[in-house]
Short mmCIF file of C-alpha atoms in Angstrom, two decimals:
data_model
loop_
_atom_site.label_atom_id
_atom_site.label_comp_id
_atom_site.label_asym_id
_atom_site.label_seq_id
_atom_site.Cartn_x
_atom_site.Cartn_y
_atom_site.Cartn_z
CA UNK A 983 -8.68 -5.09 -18.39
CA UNK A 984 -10.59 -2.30 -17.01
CA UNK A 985 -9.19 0.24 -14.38
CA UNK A 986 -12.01 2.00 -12.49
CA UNK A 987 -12.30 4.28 -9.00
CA UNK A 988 -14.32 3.68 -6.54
CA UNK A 989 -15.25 5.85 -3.55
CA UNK A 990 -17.89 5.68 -1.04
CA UNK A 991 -20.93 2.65 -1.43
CA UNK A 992 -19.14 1.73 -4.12
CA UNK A 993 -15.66 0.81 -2.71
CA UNK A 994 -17.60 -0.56 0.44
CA UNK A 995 -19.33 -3.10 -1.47
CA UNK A 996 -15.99 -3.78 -3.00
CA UNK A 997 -14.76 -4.31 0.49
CA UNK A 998 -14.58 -8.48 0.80
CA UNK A 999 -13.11 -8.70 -2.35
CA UNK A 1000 -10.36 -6.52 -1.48
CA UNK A 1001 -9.71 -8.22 1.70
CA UNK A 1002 -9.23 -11.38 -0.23
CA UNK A 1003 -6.77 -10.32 -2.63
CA UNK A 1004 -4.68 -8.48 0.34
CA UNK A 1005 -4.50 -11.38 1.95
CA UNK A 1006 -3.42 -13.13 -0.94
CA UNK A 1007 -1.17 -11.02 -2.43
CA UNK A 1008 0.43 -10.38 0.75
CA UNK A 1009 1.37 -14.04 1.65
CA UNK A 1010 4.38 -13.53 -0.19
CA UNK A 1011 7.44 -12.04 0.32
CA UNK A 1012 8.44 -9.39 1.14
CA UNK A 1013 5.58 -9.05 3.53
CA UNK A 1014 4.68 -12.59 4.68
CA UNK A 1015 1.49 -11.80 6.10
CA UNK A 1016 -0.83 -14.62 7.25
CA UNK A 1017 -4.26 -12.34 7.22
CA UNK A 1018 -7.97 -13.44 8.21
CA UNK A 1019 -10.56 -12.11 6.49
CA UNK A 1020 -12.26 -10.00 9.29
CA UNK A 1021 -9.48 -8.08 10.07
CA UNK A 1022 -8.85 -7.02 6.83
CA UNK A 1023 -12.65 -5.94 6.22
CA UNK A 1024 -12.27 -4.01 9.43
CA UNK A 1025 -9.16 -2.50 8.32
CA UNK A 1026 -10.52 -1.69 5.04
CA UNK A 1027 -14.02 -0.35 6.51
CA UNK A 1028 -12.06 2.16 8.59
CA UNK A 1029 -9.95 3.41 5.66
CA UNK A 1030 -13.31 3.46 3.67
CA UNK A 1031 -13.97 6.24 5.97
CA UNK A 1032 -10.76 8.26 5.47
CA UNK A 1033 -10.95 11.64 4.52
CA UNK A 1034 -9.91 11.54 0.74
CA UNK A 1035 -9.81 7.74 0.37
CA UNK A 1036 -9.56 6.44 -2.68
CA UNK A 1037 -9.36 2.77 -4.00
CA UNK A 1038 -8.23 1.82 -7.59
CA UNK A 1039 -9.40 -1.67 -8.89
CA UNK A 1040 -8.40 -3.36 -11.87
CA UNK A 1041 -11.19 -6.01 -13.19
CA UNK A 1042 -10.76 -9.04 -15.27
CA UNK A 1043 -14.25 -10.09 -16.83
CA UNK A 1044 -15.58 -8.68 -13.83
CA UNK A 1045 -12.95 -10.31 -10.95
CA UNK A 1046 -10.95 -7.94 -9.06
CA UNK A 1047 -7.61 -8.91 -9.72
CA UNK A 1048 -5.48 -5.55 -8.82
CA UNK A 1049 -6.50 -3.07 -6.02
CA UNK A 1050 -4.32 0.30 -4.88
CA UNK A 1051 -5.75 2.83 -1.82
CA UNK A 1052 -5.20 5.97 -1.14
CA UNK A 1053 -6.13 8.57 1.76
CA UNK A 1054 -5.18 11.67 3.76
CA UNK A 1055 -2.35 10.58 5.87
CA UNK A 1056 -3.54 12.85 8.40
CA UNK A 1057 -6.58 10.99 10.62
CA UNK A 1058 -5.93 7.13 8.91
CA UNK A 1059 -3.96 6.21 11.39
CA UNK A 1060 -1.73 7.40 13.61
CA UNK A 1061 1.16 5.05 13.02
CA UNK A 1062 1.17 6.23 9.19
CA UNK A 1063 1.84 10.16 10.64
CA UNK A 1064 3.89 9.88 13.47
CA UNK A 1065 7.42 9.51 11.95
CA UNK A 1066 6.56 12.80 9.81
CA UNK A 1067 5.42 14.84 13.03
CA UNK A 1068 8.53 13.93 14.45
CA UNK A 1069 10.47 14.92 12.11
CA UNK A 1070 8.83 18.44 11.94
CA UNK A 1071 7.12 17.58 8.63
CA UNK A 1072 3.50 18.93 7.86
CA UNK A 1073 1.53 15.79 7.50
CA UNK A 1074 -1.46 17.76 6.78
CA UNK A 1075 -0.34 18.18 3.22
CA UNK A 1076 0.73 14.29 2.20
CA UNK A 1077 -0.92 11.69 0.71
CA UNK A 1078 -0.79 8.42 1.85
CA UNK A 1079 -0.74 5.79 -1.26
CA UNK A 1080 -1.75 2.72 0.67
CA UNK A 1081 -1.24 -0.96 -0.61
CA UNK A 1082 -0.95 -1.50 -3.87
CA UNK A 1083 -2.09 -5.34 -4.98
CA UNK A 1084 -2.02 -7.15 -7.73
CA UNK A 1085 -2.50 -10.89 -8.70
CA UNK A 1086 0.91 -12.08 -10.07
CA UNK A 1087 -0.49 -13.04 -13.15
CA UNK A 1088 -1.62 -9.74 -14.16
CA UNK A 1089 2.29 -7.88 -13.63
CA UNK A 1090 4.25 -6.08 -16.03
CA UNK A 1091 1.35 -4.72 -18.06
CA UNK A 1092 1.57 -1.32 -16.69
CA UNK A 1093 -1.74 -1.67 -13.87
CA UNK A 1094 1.12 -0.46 -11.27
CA UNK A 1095 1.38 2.97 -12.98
CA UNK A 1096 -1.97 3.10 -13.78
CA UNK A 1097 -2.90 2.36 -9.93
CA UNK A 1098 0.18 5.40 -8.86
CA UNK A 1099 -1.22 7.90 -11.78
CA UNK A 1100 -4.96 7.74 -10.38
CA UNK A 1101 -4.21 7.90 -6.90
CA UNK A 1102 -1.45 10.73 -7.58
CA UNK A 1103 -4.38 12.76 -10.00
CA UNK A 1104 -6.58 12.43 -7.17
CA UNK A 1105 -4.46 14.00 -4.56
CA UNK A 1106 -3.36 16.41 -7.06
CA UNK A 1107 -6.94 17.42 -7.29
CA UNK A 1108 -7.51 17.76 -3.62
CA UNK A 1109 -4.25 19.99 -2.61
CA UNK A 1110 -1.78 17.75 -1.29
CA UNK A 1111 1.59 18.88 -2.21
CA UNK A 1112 3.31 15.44 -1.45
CA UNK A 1113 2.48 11.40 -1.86
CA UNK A 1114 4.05 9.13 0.05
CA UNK A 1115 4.14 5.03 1.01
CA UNK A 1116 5.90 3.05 3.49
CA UNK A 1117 7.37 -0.75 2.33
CA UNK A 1118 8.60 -3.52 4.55
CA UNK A 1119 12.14 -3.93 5.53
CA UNK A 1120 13.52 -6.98 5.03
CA UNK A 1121 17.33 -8.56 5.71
CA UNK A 1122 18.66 -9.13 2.41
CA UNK A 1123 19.31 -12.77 3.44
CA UNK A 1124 15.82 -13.68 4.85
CA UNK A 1125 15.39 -17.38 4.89
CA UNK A 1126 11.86 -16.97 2.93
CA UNK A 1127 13.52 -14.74 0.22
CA UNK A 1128 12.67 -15.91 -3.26
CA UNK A 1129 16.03 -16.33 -5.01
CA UNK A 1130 14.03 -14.96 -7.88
CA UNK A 1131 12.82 -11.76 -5.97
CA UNK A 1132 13.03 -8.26 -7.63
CA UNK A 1133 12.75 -5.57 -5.29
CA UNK A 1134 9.84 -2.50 -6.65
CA UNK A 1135 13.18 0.16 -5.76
CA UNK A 1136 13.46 0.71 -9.44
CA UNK A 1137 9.95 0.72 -10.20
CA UNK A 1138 9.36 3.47 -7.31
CA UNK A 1139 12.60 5.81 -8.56
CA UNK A 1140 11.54 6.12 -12.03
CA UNK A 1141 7.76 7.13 -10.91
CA UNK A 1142 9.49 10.45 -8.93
CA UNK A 1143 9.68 8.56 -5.59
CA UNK A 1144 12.91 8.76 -3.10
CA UNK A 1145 13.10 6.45 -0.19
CA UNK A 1146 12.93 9.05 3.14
CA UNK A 1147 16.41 7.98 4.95
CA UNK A 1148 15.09 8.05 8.74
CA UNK A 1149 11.23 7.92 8.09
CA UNK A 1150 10.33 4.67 9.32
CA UNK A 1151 7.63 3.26 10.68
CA UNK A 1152 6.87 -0.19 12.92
CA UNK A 1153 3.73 -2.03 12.07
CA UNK A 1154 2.82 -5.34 13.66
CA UNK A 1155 1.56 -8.46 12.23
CA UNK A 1156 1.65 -12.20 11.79
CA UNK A 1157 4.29 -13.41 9.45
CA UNK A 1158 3.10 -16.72 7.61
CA UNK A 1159 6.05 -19.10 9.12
CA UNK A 1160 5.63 -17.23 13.10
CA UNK A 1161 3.30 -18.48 15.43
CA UNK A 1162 2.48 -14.85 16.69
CA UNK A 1163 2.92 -11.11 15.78
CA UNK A 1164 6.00 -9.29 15.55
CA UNK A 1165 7.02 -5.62 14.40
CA UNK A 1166 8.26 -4.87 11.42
CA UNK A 1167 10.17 -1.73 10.05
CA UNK A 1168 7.95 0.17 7.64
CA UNK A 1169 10.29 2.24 4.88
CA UNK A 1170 8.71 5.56 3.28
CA UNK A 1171 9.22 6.62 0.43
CA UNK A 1172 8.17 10.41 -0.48
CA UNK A 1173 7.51 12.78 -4.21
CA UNK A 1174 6.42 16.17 -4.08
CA UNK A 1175 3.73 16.17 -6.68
CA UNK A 1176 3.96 18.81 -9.27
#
């Protein structure tokens, strides 16, 4: 397994692969999202562009199974910094940790704290004071909830993180069992980093 960072031509090359696995990875719950490929490489284009972007990619003999951004939160989009302006909140100084995806074979072999350690080092090293992410909301009794499922709660407390009681955002997409978009409560969760 290697971990590597890539930034500028380099992530932009990486660009259709990481669309892919998005899409993949994000067919299943909690997030349900029935993707297309040219939105996401549009999507991922623009936050190529970020200021401070960042993408983390874990490779398999050379296949990109594991990807986690990170940008400014300021300027990637204004959905991302709204609920902090209105709260008062400088969102200047935050880091946005974007998606973090991983092919399910892959879990439990500690790529998710290597993804969270690079992307926090990096905005560390660039003067943000805070990271932050946002996570769906789901009802605990959603019809396409896994009786298996294991919410990342835990996995976000131990690495410093507290969910931001009032700090939500609504994103819109298409879930995989809707025939067209709908909003959907975004949950962030905040660490000052130190």
């Amino acid at each position: 397994m290697r971990i590597s960072i890539l930034t500028g031509p380099d992530l932009e090359r990486a660009l259709p692969e990481l669309a892919r696995l998005r899409i993949e990875v994000f067919r299943a719950f909690p997030y349900l999202y029935d993707g297309s490929l040219d939105y996401e490489q549009s999507y991922l284009a623009s936050f190529a562009e970020a200021k401070d972007s960042i993408a983390v990619v874990a490779e398999e003999d050379g296949r990109i199974v594991g990807c986690a951004t990170g940008s400014a939160l300021e300027g990637h989009n204004d959905q991302f910094g709204e609920p902090f302006r209105a709260r008062g909140i400088d969102a200047s100084q935050i880091f946005y940790c974007g998606e973090s995806v991983l092919d399910p074979a892959f879990r439990g072999r500690g790529i998710g704290h290597a993804f969270f350690d690079a992307r926090e080092a990096h905005a560390r090293a660039r003067g943000y004071r805070s990271s932050a992410f946002c996570g769906v909301v789901r009802p605990d009794n959603h019809p396409l909830k896994p009786s298996d499922f294991s919410p990342l709660d835990p996995f976000w407390t131990k690495r410093g993180y507290r969910k931001a009681e009032g700090l939500i955002a609504t994103f819109t997409w298409k879930d995989i069992d809707r025939p067209e978009e709908t909003a959907h409560p975004m949950q962030f969760w905040i660490r000052e980093l130190d």
